[in-house]
Amino acid sequence: MPLATRRAPGRPLLRHPAQVIVTAFAAAVVVGTLLLMLPVARPGAHGAPAITALFTATSAVCVTGLATVDTASYWSDFGQAVILSLIQVGGFGIMTLASLLGLLLSRRMGLRTRLTAAAETKSLGLGDVRAVLVGVAKVSLLFECLTAVLLTGRFAFGYDEPWGRAVHLGVFHAVSAFNNAGFALYSDSMTRFVTDPWICLPLAAAVVFGGLGFPVLLELRRLLGRPREWSVHTRLTVGTYAALLVIGFLFITASEWNNPGTLGPLHTPGRLLAGLFQAVMPRTAGFNSLDYGQMNDGTLLGTEVLMFIGGGAAGTAGGIKVTTFILLFFVVYAEVRGEHQVNAADRRIGERVQRQALTVALLAVGLVVSATLLLLGLTGLPIRDVLFETVSAFATVGLSTGITGELPTSGQLVIAALMFVGRLGPVTLVSALALRETQRRYTLPEGRPLIG
């Protein structure tokens, strides 16, 4: 073996955090696939086909919610328990790993930068890994339990479900909602509860809190009544998240108000509730109380934009993240105004952060476009539905116009790969960019190519 390719004794095989994350999630997908292929995972004597088990396991671990089969009828209680466990592992894992990466990156900074970062974030210590693990576990358990109690009570008292069934429904949907997974135990997702606030509002609240991210939730717990003391990250995340939620609600409600296939048949309070629910879910939950296959093309396009942006960093939501989106907005704003520095939330944004945001966004656009072109060639389905499916898969949303089950095996593999890359890509990419810092010892002459 050449010396150049020989691994030094004692050197770990997986040296970079990104390698560890990808390997861990891939292992979870493999284990989940094998469990779902067992005969006990399905009613009857035969297990699920490999492609169905792989697609479902990937969707669950990546907390997406896209499914090629009906979760309620296709899987047994054991199979549903496996899916629920994979959702919990995927959601807890991504929140924990993203938070721990923040700690790792702070350790790799210089002393002055570390002290500045500690003063800015206020949410994570520079070395308390155990606090991160325990904190994520407590936050997840708290919101999941509260949501499960509310849903269980509603299913039991409002829909006369037996207590065992009500608990099963409440726990499953609570875990699915907080982890932004979107798996439902009803064939029509939440459409039968479109006007029920006791079902829709707890689910929407769990999605919002899960999508904000652990660092933001931890900081809000300590400084909820003192917004002036919030870190830049928390201010940008909460402000952008709230603005997109309001814009999404107004846009979707107005666009679908008279659509006979969606909001049209509902009374006014029902329309408002359904519009709010649909505005929350692109954060990346995947529940739907309206049929997306019946929505207007303009509504689908607007929803795709919301899905692509996603939720908060170090949370269970996907997409490029709201911080990436708002930072790029401030970059454009500064350039239009002719300013040399980019400022946001009373702070100057460093050039490295700007480049990282631009890299994540452009690579995400390229990935979605490439996957859309590939699926168009493989399936021949309308671009309206295919683009919505690919954005939903990349952003780990789980919303669909109904074509997921119609995809051929090759198309399902493309969507599964897109879910995996979309879930782990932004996290691993940012960590790789942040940890890979090189110092060039020379500077080239400046060039000015024509732009526009």
GROMACS .gro file of C-alpha atoms in nm:
model
  452
    1MET     CA    1   0.000   0.000   0.000
    2PRO     CA    2   0.147   0.339  -0.093
    3LEU     CA    3   0.245   0.558   0.197
    4ALA     CA    4   0.018   0.835   0.068
    5THR     CA    5  -0.292   0.620   0.114
    6ARG     CA    6  -0.197   0.443   0.436
    7ARG     CA    7  -0.389   0.551   0.744
    8ALA     CA    8  -0.170   0.631   1.041
    9PRO     CA    9  -0.212   0.392   1.337
   10GLY     CA   10  -0.461   0.524   1.589
   11ARG     CA   11  -0.604   0.785   1.353
   12PRO     CA   12  -0.985   0.765   1.348
   13LEU     CA   13  -1.144   0.662   1.021
   14LEU     CA   14  -1.405   0.941   1.044
   15ARG     CA   15  -1.210   1.255   1.123
   16HIS     CA   16  -1.450   1.527   1.015
   17PRO     CA   17  -1.780   1.593   1.198
   18ALA     CA   18  -1.964   1.590   0.866
   19GLN     CA   19  -1.849   1.232   0.808
   20VAL     CA   20  -1.975   1.126   1.148
   21ILE     CA   21  -2.316   1.288   1.092
   22VAL     CA   22  -2.368   1.136   0.748
   23THR     CA   23  -2.254   0.792   0.864
   24ALA     CA   24  -2.479   0.799   1.171
   25PHE     CA   25  -2.789   0.898   0.975
   26ALA     CA   26  -2.713   0.647   0.699
   27ALA     CA   27  -2.684   0.374   0.963
   28ALA     CA   28  -3.020   0.477   1.109
   29VAL     CA   29  -3.177   0.454   0.762
   30VAL     CA   30  -3.032   0.106   0.708
   31VAL     CA   31  -3.154  -0.020   1.046
   32GLY     CA   32  -3.497   0.131   0.987
   33THR     CA   33  -3.518  -0.026   0.642
   34LEU     CA   34  -3.435  -0.372   0.777
   35LEU     CA   35  -3.692  -0.339   1.056
   36LEU     CA   36  -3.965  -0.227   0.817
   37MET     CA   37  -3.890  -0.522   0.589
   38LEU     CA   38  -3.977  -0.767   0.868
   39PRO     CA   39  -4.312  -0.946   0.825
   40VAL     CA   40  -4.426  -0.817   1.165
   41ALA     CA   41  -4.405  -0.459   1.033
   42ARG     CA   42  -4.706  -0.518   0.805
   43PRO     CA   43  -5.046  -0.677   0.846
   44GLY     CA   44  -5.032  -1.020   0.687
   45ALA     CA   45  -4.751  -1.266   0.631
   46HIS     CA   46  -4.515  -1.068   0.411
   47GLY     CA   47  -4.283  -0.778   0.486
   48ALA     CA   48  -4.260  -0.460   0.285
   49PRO     CA   49  -4.058  -0.451  -0.039
   50ALA     CA   50  -3.708  -0.312  -0.001
   51ILE     CA   51  -3.778   0.010  -0.193
   52THR     CA   52  -4.090   0.085   0.014
   53ALA     CA   53  -3.906   0.019   0.341
   54LEU     CA   54  -3.606   0.227   0.227
   55PHE     CA   55  -3.819   0.521   0.118
   56THR     CA   56  -4.023   0.519   0.439
   57ALA     CA   57  -3.717   0.483   0.663
   58THR     CA   58  -3.538   0.767   0.485
   59SER     CA   59  -3.843   0.990   0.507
   60ALA     CA   60  -3.879   0.915   0.881
   61VAL     CA   61  -3.512   0.958   0.977
   62CYS     CA   62  -3.493   1.277   0.771
   63VAL     CA   63  -3.822   1.391   0.934
   64THR     CA   64  -3.982   1.458   0.597
   65GLY     CA   65  -4.318   1.282   0.582
   66LEU     CA   66  -4.338   1.187   0.215
   67ALA     CA   67  -4.478   0.836   0.180
   68THR     CA   68  -4.546   0.602  -0.110
   69VAL     CA   69  -4.796   0.400   0.094
   70ASP     CA   70  -5.071   0.482   0.342
   71THR     CA   71  -4.905   0.488   0.685
   72ALA     CA   72  -5.228   0.407   0.870
   73SER     CA   73  -5.327   0.095   0.674
   74TYR     CA   74  -5.002  -0.033   0.522
   75TRP     CA   75  -4.800  -0.065   0.843
   76SER     CA   76  -4.885  -0.265   1.153
   77ASP     CA   77  -4.858  -0.128   1.506
   78PHE     CA   78  -4.498  -0.251   1.509
   79GLY     CA   79  -4.426  -0.078   1.179
   80GLN     CA   80  -4.580   0.246   1.302
   81ALA     CA   81  -4.372   0.220   1.622
   82VAL     CA   82  -4.058   0.181   1.410
   83ILE     CA   83  -4.153   0.489   1.206
   84LEU     CA   84  -4.220   0.686   1.524
   85SER     CA   85  -3.882   0.580   1.669
   86LEU     CA   86  -3.703   0.681   1.351
   87ILE     CA   87  -3.874   1.021   1.358
   88GLN     CA   88  -3.765   1.073   1.718
   89VAL     CA   89  -3.409   0.963   1.645
   90GLY     CA   90  -3.390   1.185   1.338
   91GLY     CA   91  -3.536   1.492   1.508
   92PHE     CA   92  -3.336   1.458   1.828
   93GLY     CA   93  -3.023   1.377   1.631
   94ILE     CA   94  -3.036   1.677   1.403
   95MET     CA   95  -3.108   1.921   1.688
   96THR     CA   96  -2.829   1.772   1.899
   97LEU     CA   97  -2.570   1.747   1.625
   98ALA     CA   98  -2.638   2.096   1.493
   99SER     CA   99  -2.608   2.240   1.844
  100LEU     CA  100  -2.290   2.044   1.917
  101LEU     CA  101  -2.143   2.163   1.589
  102GLY     CA  102  -2.191   2.517   1.719
  103LEU     CA  103  -1.983   2.421   2.022
  104LEU     CA  104  -1.718   2.259   1.804
  105LEU     CA  105  -1.692   2.560   1.577
  106SER     CA  106  -1.657   2.791   1.877
  107ARG     CA  107  -1.366   2.578   2.002
  108ARG     CA  108  -1.190   2.613   1.667
  109MET     CA  109  -1.206   2.992   1.674
  110GLY     CA  110  -0.948   3.224   1.817
  111LEU     CA  111  -0.985   3.335   2.178
  112ARG     CA  112  -1.122   3.679   2.093
  113THR     CA  113  -1.366   3.534   1.841
  114ARG     CA  114  -1.476   3.269   2.092
  115LEU     CA  115  -1.544   3.529   2.357
  116THR     CA  116  -1.739   3.738   2.108
  117ALA     CA  117  -1.939   3.436   1.998
  118ALA     CA  118  -2.015   3.342   2.357
  119ALA     CA  119  -2.136   3.694   2.429
  120GLU     CA  120  -2.348   3.696   2.113
  121THR     CA  121  -2.516   3.355   2.135
  122LYS     CA  122  -2.572   3.334   2.513
  123SER     CA  123  -2.741   3.003   2.444
  124LEU     CA  124  -2.459   2.751   2.435
  125GLY     CA  125  -2.156   2.727   2.656
  126LEU     CA  126  -1.817   2.676   2.500
  127GLY     CA  127  -1.773   2.328   2.638
  128ASP     CA  128  -2.083   2.197   2.809
  129VAL     CA  129  -2.175   1.912   2.576
  130ARG     CA  130  -2.377   1.736   2.842
  131ALA     CA  131  -2.595   2.045   2.887
  132VAL     CA  132  -2.675   2.042   2.515
  133LEU     CA  133  -2.777   1.675   2.519
  134VAL     CA  134  -2.990   1.709   2.831
  135GLY     CA  135  -3.137   2.039   2.710
  136VAL     CA  136  -3.246   1.901   2.373
  137ALA     CA  137  -3.398   1.595   2.544
  138LYS     CA  138  -3.591   1.810   2.792
  139VAL     CA  139  -3.717   2.051   2.527
  140SER     CA  140  -3.829   1.769   2.300
  141LEU     CA  141  -4.002   1.578   2.579
  142LEU     CA  142  -4.176   1.889   2.712
  143PHE     CA  143  -4.334   2.001   2.385
  144GLU     CA  144  -4.416   1.648   2.272
  145CYS     CA  145  -4.589   1.566   2.602
  146LEU     CA  146  -4.792   1.888   2.606
  147THR     CA  147  -4.904   1.835   2.248
  148ALA     CA  148  -4.981   1.468   2.309
  149VAL     CA  149  -5.199   1.549   2.611
  150LEU     CA  150  -5.404   1.805   2.416
  151LEU     CA  151  -5.447   1.578   2.116
  152THR     CA  152  -5.528   1.271   2.324
  153GLY     CA  153  -5.800   1.459   2.510
  154ARG     CA  154  -5.951   1.586   2.188
  155PHE     CA  155  -5.949   1.244   2.021
  156ALA     CA  156  -6.104   1.082   2.330
  157PHE     CA  157  -6.368   1.342   2.417
  158GLY     CA  158  -6.432   1.503   2.078
  159TYR     CA  159  -6.424   1.196   1.854
  160ASP     CA  160  -6.513   0.915   2.100
  161GLU     CA  161  -6.191   0.727   2.039
  162PRO     CA  162  -6.111   0.457   2.298
  163TRP     CA  163  -5.843   0.576   2.538
  164GLY     CA  164  -5.582   0.338   2.404
  165ARG     CA  165  -5.642   0.451   2.048
  166ALA     CA  166  -5.658   0.816   2.156
  167VAL     CA  167  -5.321   0.793   2.332
  168HIS     CA  168  -5.171   0.622   2.029
  169LEU     CA  169  -5.299   0.893   1.796
  170GLY     CA  170  -5.199   1.174   2.031
  171VAL     CA  171  -4.844   1.056   2.091
  172PHE     CA  172  -4.776   0.968   1.727
  173HIS     CA  173  -4.895   1.301   1.588
  174ALA     CA  174  -4.730   1.501   1.868
  175VAL     CA  175  -4.388   1.346   1.800
  176SER     CA  176  -4.441   1.382   1.426
  177ALA     CA  177  -4.538   1.749   1.464
  178PHE     CA  178  -4.260   1.866   1.698
  179ASN     CA  179  -4.000   1.691   1.483
  180ASN     CA  180  -4.154   1.850   1.172
  181ALA     CA  181  -4.203   1.507   1.016
  182GLY     CA  182  -4.562   1.525   0.894
  183PHE     CA  183  -4.640   1.153   0.912
  184ALA     CA  184  -5.010   1.105   0.992
  185LEU     CA  185  -5.221   0.803   1.085
  186TYR     CA  186  -5.502   0.918   0.859
  187SER     CA  187  -5.509   0.853   0.486
  188ASP     CA  188  -5.612   1.214   0.420
  189SER     CA  189  -5.361   1.360   0.669
  190MET     CA  190  -5.549   1.628   0.868
  191THR     CA  191  -5.814   1.722   0.609
  192ARG     CA  192  -6.096   1.573   0.820
  193PHE     CA  193  -5.998   1.816   1.099
  194VAL     CA  194  -5.971   2.123   0.878
  195THR     CA  195  -6.207   2.331   1.095
  196ASP     CA  196  -6.113   2.181   1.433
  197PRO     CA  197  -5.887   2.425   1.625
  198TRP     CA  198  -5.829   2.170   1.903
  199ILE     CA  199  -5.642   1.951   1.655
  200CYS     CA  200  -5.492   2.203   1.415
  201LEU     CA  201  -5.362   2.461   1.663
  202PRO     CA  202  -5.167   2.220   1.891
  203LEU     CA  203  -5.011   2.062   1.582
  204ALA     CA  204  -4.921   2.403   1.439
  205ALA     CA  205  -4.772   2.520   1.770
  206ALA     CA  206  -4.559   2.205   1.799
  207VAL     CA  207  -4.433   2.257   1.443
  208VAL     CA  208  -4.337   2.618   1.515
  209PHE     CA  209  -4.148   2.540   1.836
  210GLY     CA  210  -3.970   2.244   1.680
  211GLY     CA  211  -3.873   2.450   1.378
  212LEU     CA  212  -3.721   2.742   1.574
  213GLY     CA  213  -3.425   2.537   1.691
  214PHE     CA  214  -3.287   2.444   2.031
  215PRO     CA  215  -3.054   2.745   2.077
  216VAL     CA  216  -3.343   2.984   2.013
  217LEU     CA  217  -3.582   2.797   2.245
  218LEU     CA  218  -3.322   2.789   2.521
  219GLU     CA  219  -3.257   3.161   2.488
  220LEU     CA  220  -3.627   3.248   2.475
  221ARG     CA  221  -3.679   3.054   2.797
  222ARG     CA  222  -3.427   3.274   2.974
  223LEU     CA  223  -3.490   3.606   2.802
  224LEU     CA  224  -3.849   3.590   2.679
  225GLY     CA  225  -3.945   3.927   2.828
  226ARG     CA  226  -3.618   4.098   2.735
  227PRO     CA  227  -3.596   4.099   2.355
  228ARG     CA  228  -3.324   4.366   2.355
  229GLU     CA  229  -3.090   4.110   2.512
  230TRP     CA  230  -3.154   3.847   2.247
  231SER     CA  231  -2.860   3.735   2.037
  232VAL     CA  232  -2.835   3.821   1.668
  233HIS     CA  233  -2.924   3.463   1.577
  234THR     CA  234  -3.239   3.463   1.790
  235ARG     CA  235  -3.353   3.803   1.666
  236LEU     CA  236  -3.303   3.708   1.303
  237THR     CA  237  -3.465   3.368   1.345
  238VAL     CA  238  -3.773   3.481   1.540
  239GLY     CA  239  -3.826   3.796   1.334
  240THR     CA  240  -3.793   3.626   0.996
  241TYR     CA  241  -3.993   3.323   1.104
  242ALA     CA  242  -4.280   3.542   1.226
  243ALA     CA  243  -4.275   3.760   0.914
  244LEU     CA  244  -4.284   3.459   0.680
  245LEU     CA  245  -4.565   3.308   0.884
  246VAL     CA  246  -4.779   3.623   0.851
  247ILE     CA  247  -4.697   3.666   0.482
  248GLY     CA  248  -4.770   3.299   0.414
  249PHE     CA  249  -5.102   3.315   0.598
  250LEU     CA  250  -5.219   3.625   0.410
  251PHE     CA  251  -5.100   3.493   0.075
  252ILE     CA  252  -5.242   3.141   0.099
  253THR     CA  253  -5.573   3.255   0.248
  254ALA     CA  254  -5.625   3.525  -0.015
  255SER     CA  255  -5.514   3.302  -0.302
  256GLU     CA  256  -5.742   3.011  -0.206
  257TRP     CA  257  -6.035   3.204  -0.054
  258ASN     CA  258  -6.282   3.125  -0.334
  259ASN     CA  259  -6.124   2.803  -0.460
  260PRO     CA  260  -6.405   2.541  -0.453
  261GLY     CA  261  -6.148   2.263  -0.406
  262THR     CA  262  -5.988   2.411  -0.094
  263LEU     CA  263  -6.113   2.706   0.113
  264GLY     CA  264  -6.424   2.785  -0.087
  265PRO     CA  265  -6.672   2.548   0.087
  266LEU     CA  266  -6.562   2.651   0.441
  267HIS     CA  267  -6.712   2.922   0.660
  268THR     CA  268  -6.498   3.226   0.741
  269PRO     CA  269  -6.346   3.102   1.071
  270GLY     CA  270  -6.271   2.771   0.903
  271ARG     CA  271  -6.103   2.944   0.612
  272LEU     CA  272  -5.885   3.148   0.846
  273LEU     CA  273  -5.787   2.841   1.049
  274ALA     CA  274  -5.709   2.640   0.735
  275GLY     CA  275  -5.507   2.929   0.592
  276LEU     CA  276  -5.304   2.955   0.913
  277PHE     CA  277  -5.245   2.580   0.924
  278GLN     CA  278  -5.124   2.575   0.563
  279ALA     CA  279  -4.897   2.873   0.634
  280VAL     CA  280  -4.728   2.694   0.924
  281MET     CA  281  -4.671   2.358   0.755
  282PRO     CA  282  -4.421   2.471   0.487
  283ARG     CA  283  -4.185   2.543   0.779
  284THR     CA  284  -4.134   2.189   0.719
  285ALA     CA  285  -4.396   1.974   0.882
  286GLY     CA  286  -4.588   1.809   0.600
  287PHE     CA  287  -4.935   1.789   0.756
  288ASN     CA  288  -5.211   1.927   0.538
  289SER     CA  289  -5.575   2.006   0.608
  290LEU     CA  290  -5.641   2.101   0.244
  291ASP     CA  291  -5.583   1.905  -0.076
  292TYR     CA  292  -5.270   2.049  -0.238
  293GLY     CA  293  -5.362   1.879  -0.563
  294GLN     CA  294  -5.659   2.117  -0.587
  295MET     CA  295  -5.466   2.437  -0.513
  296ASN     CA  296  -5.401   2.713  -0.764
  297ASP     CA  297  -5.065   2.720  -0.940
  298GLY     CA  298  -4.979   3.052  -0.776
  299THR     CA  299  -5.042   2.908  -0.430
  300LEU     CA  300  -4.819   2.611  -0.502
  301LEU     CA  301  -4.540   2.839  -0.622
  302GLY     CA  302  -4.566   3.054  -0.310
  303THR     CA  303  -4.567   2.742  -0.093
  304GLU     CA  304  -4.255   2.619  -0.272
  305VAL     CA  305  -4.076   2.942  -0.179
  306LEU     CA  306  -4.178   2.900   0.186
  307MET     CA  307  -4.068   2.536   0.185
  308PHE     CA  308  -3.734   2.619   0.027
  309ILE     CA  309  -3.659   2.878   0.297
  310GLY     CA  310  -3.755   2.639   0.577
  311GLY     CA  311  -3.717   2.705   0.949
  312GLY     CA  312  -3.454   2.784   1.208
  313ALA     CA  313  -3.102   2.645   1.232
  314ALA     CA  314  -3.031   2.365   1.483
  315GLY     CA  315  -3.399   2.271   1.474
  316THR     CA  316  -3.607   1.997   1.318
  317ALA     CA  317  -3.705   2.209   1.016
  318GLY     CA  318  -3.533   2.179   0.682
  319GLY     CA  319  -3.473   2.414   0.389
  320ILE     CA  320  -3.187   2.659   0.358
  321LYS     CA  321  -3.299   2.808   0.694
  322VAL     CA  322  -3.449   3.148   0.767
  323THR     CA  323  -3.115   3.291   0.879
  324THR     CA  324  -2.959   3.209   0.542
  325PHE     CA  325  -3.251   3.374   0.363
  326ILE     CA  326  -3.252   3.693   0.570
  327LEU     CA  327  -2.873   3.731   0.555
  328LEU     CA  328  -2.886   3.716   0.176
  329PHE     CA  329  -3.161   3.977   0.186
  330PHE     CA  330  -2.937   4.209   0.388
  331VAL     CA  331  -2.648   4.142   0.147
  332VAL     CA  332  -2.865   4.252  -0.146
  333TYR     CA  333  -2.998   4.546   0.052
  334ALA     CA  334  -2.647   4.667   0.136
  335GLU     CA  335  -2.532   4.628  -0.225
  336VAL     CA  336  -2.832   4.822  -0.358
  337ARG     CA  337  -2.759   5.103  -0.112
  338GLY     CA  338  -2.391   5.105  -0.207
  339GLU     CA  339  -2.276   5.019   0.146
  340HIS     CA  340  -1.943   4.845   0.202
  341GLN     CA  341  -2.059   4.650   0.506
  342VAL     CA  342  -2.358   4.426   0.564
  343ASN     CA  343  -2.541   4.504   0.887
  344ALA     CA  344  -2.824   4.311   1.052
  345ALA     CA  345  -2.977   4.335   1.400
  346ASP     CA  346  -2.732   4.609   1.502
  347ARG     CA  347  -2.433   4.394   1.412
  348ARG     CA  348  -2.191   4.376   1.120
  349ILE     CA  349  -2.212   4.045   0.934
  350GLY     CA  350  -1.874   3.895   0.847
  351GLU     CA  351  -1.775   3.816   0.490
  352ARG     CA  352  -1.727   3.447   0.565
  353VAL     CA  353  -2.084   3.414   0.690
  354GLN     CA  354  -2.207   3.592   0.378
  355ARG     CA  355  -2.016   3.351   0.153
  356GLN     CA  356  -2.146   3.051   0.347
  357ALA     CA  357  -2.505   3.169   0.310
  358LEU     CA  358  -2.458   3.229  -0.063
  359THR     CA  359  -2.296   2.886  -0.108
  360VAL     CA  360  -2.577   2.704   0.073
  361ALA     CA  361  -2.849   2.885  -0.122
  362LEU     CA  362  -2.696   2.841  -0.467
  363LEU     CA  363  -2.610   2.475  -0.413
  364ALA     CA  364  -2.966   2.417  -0.291
  365VAL     CA  365  -3.107   2.580  -0.605
  366GLY     CA  366  -2.882   2.368  -0.824
  367LEU     CA  367  -2.981   2.051  -0.642
  368VAL     CA  368  -3.355   2.117  -0.671
  369VAL     CA  369  -3.330   2.209  -1.040
  370SER     CA  370  -3.119   1.902  -1.120
  371ALA     CA  371  -3.355   1.667  -0.936
  372THR     CA  372  -3.657   1.825  -1.105
  373LEU     CA  373  -3.508   1.777  -1.451
  374LEU     CA  374  -3.415   1.418  -1.368
  375LEU     CA  375  -3.763   1.334  -1.242
  376LEU     CA  376  -3.927   1.497  -1.543
  377GLY     CA  377  -3.726   1.266  -1.764
  378LEU     CA  378  -3.800   0.958  -1.553
  379THR     CA  379  -4.173   1.010  -1.496
  380GLY     CA  380  -4.323   1.240  -1.759
  381LEU     CA  381  -4.539   1.398  -1.489
  382PRO     CA  382  -4.636   1.769  -1.509
  383ILE     CA  383  -4.364   2.008  -1.396
  384ARG     CA  384  -4.618   2.169  -1.161
  385ASP     CA  385  -4.631   1.851  -0.951
  386VAL     CA  386  -4.269   1.743  -0.994
  387LEU     CA  387  -4.122   2.076  -0.885
  388PHE     CA  388  -4.346   2.081  -0.578
  389GLU     CA  389  -4.236   1.725  -0.492
  390THR     CA  390  -3.864   1.797  -0.528
  391VAL     CA  391  -3.875   2.116  -0.323
  392SER     CA  392  -4.076   1.933  -0.057
  393ALA     CA  393  -3.823   1.650  -0.050
  394PHE     CA  394  -3.515   1.875  -0.039
  395ALA     CA  395  -3.664   2.094   0.233
  396THR     CA  396  -3.781   1.780   0.421
  397VAL     CA  397  -4.137   1.912   0.428
  398GLY     CA  398  -4.347   1.615   0.322
  399LEU     CA  399  -4.623   1.804   0.141
  400SER     CA  400  -4.728   1.659  -0.194
  401THR     CA  401  -4.982   1.709  -0.468
  402GLY     CA  402  -5.039   1.332  -0.458
  403ILE     CA  403  -4.778   1.195  -0.697
  404THR     CA  404  -4.546   1.028  -0.445
  405GLY     CA  405  -4.712   0.688  -0.477
  406GLU     CA  406  -4.711   0.715  -0.859
  407LEU     CA  407  -4.334   0.749  -0.887
  408PRO     CA  408  -4.144   0.456  -1.039
  409THR     CA  409  -3.867   0.290  -0.842
  410SER     CA  410  -3.605   0.513  -1.001
  411GLY     CA  411  -3.809   0.822  -0.909
  412GLN     CA  412  -3.849   0.703  -0.550
  413LEU     CA  413  -3.472   0.657  -0.523
  414VAL     CA  414  -3.418   1.012  -0.650
  415ILE     CA  415  -3.661   1.152  -0.392
  416ALA     CA  416  -3.507   0.941  -0.114
  417ALA     CA  417  -3.159   1.068  -0.201
  418LEU     CA  418  -3.291   1.424  -0.217
  419MET     CA  419  -3.447   1.390   0.129
  420PHE     CA  420  -3.119   1.261   0.272
  421VAL     CA  421  -2.906   1.530   0.111
  422GLY     CA  422  -3.159   1.801   0.192
  423ARG     CA  423  -3.171   1.701   0.557
  424LEU     CA  424  -2.796   1.670   0.614
  425GLY     CA  425  -2.655   1.882   0.334
  426PRO     CA  426  -2.687   2.232   0.487
  427VAL     CA  427  -2.561   2.116   0.829
  428THR     CA  428  -2.262   1.924   0.699
  429LEU     CA  429  -2.180   2.183   0.434
  430VAL     CA  430  -2.172   2.473   0.678
  431SER     CA  431  -1.963   2.276   0.927
  432ALA     CA  432  -1.721   2.178   0.651
  433LEU     CA  433  -1.690   2.536   0.531
  434ALA     CA  434  -1.643   2.671   0.882
  435LEU     CA  435  -1.382   2.413   0.982
  436ARG     CA  436  -1.194   2.432   0.654
  437GLU     CA  437  -1.024   2.767   0.689
  438THR     CA  438  -0.701   2.825   0.496
  439GLN     CA  439  -0.475   3.128   0.492
  440ARG     CA  440  -0.342   3.228   0.149
  441ARG     CA  441  -0.002   3.398   0.174
  442TYR     CA  442  -0.044   3.611  -0.135
  443THR     CA  443  -0.309   3.832  -0.293
  444LEU     CA  444  -0.386   3.841  -0.665
  445PRO     CA  445  -0.453   4.165  -0.853
  446GLU     CA  446  -0.818   4.267  -0.838
  447GLY     CA  447  -1.034   4.191  -1.141
  448ARG     CA  448  -1.366   4.354  -1.227
  449PRO     CA  449  -1.573   4.143  -1.472
  450LEU     CA  450  -1.893   4.303  -1.600
  451ILE     CA  451  -2.203   4.215  -1.399
  452GLY     CA  452  -2.555   4.233  -1.538
   0.00000   0.00000   0.00000
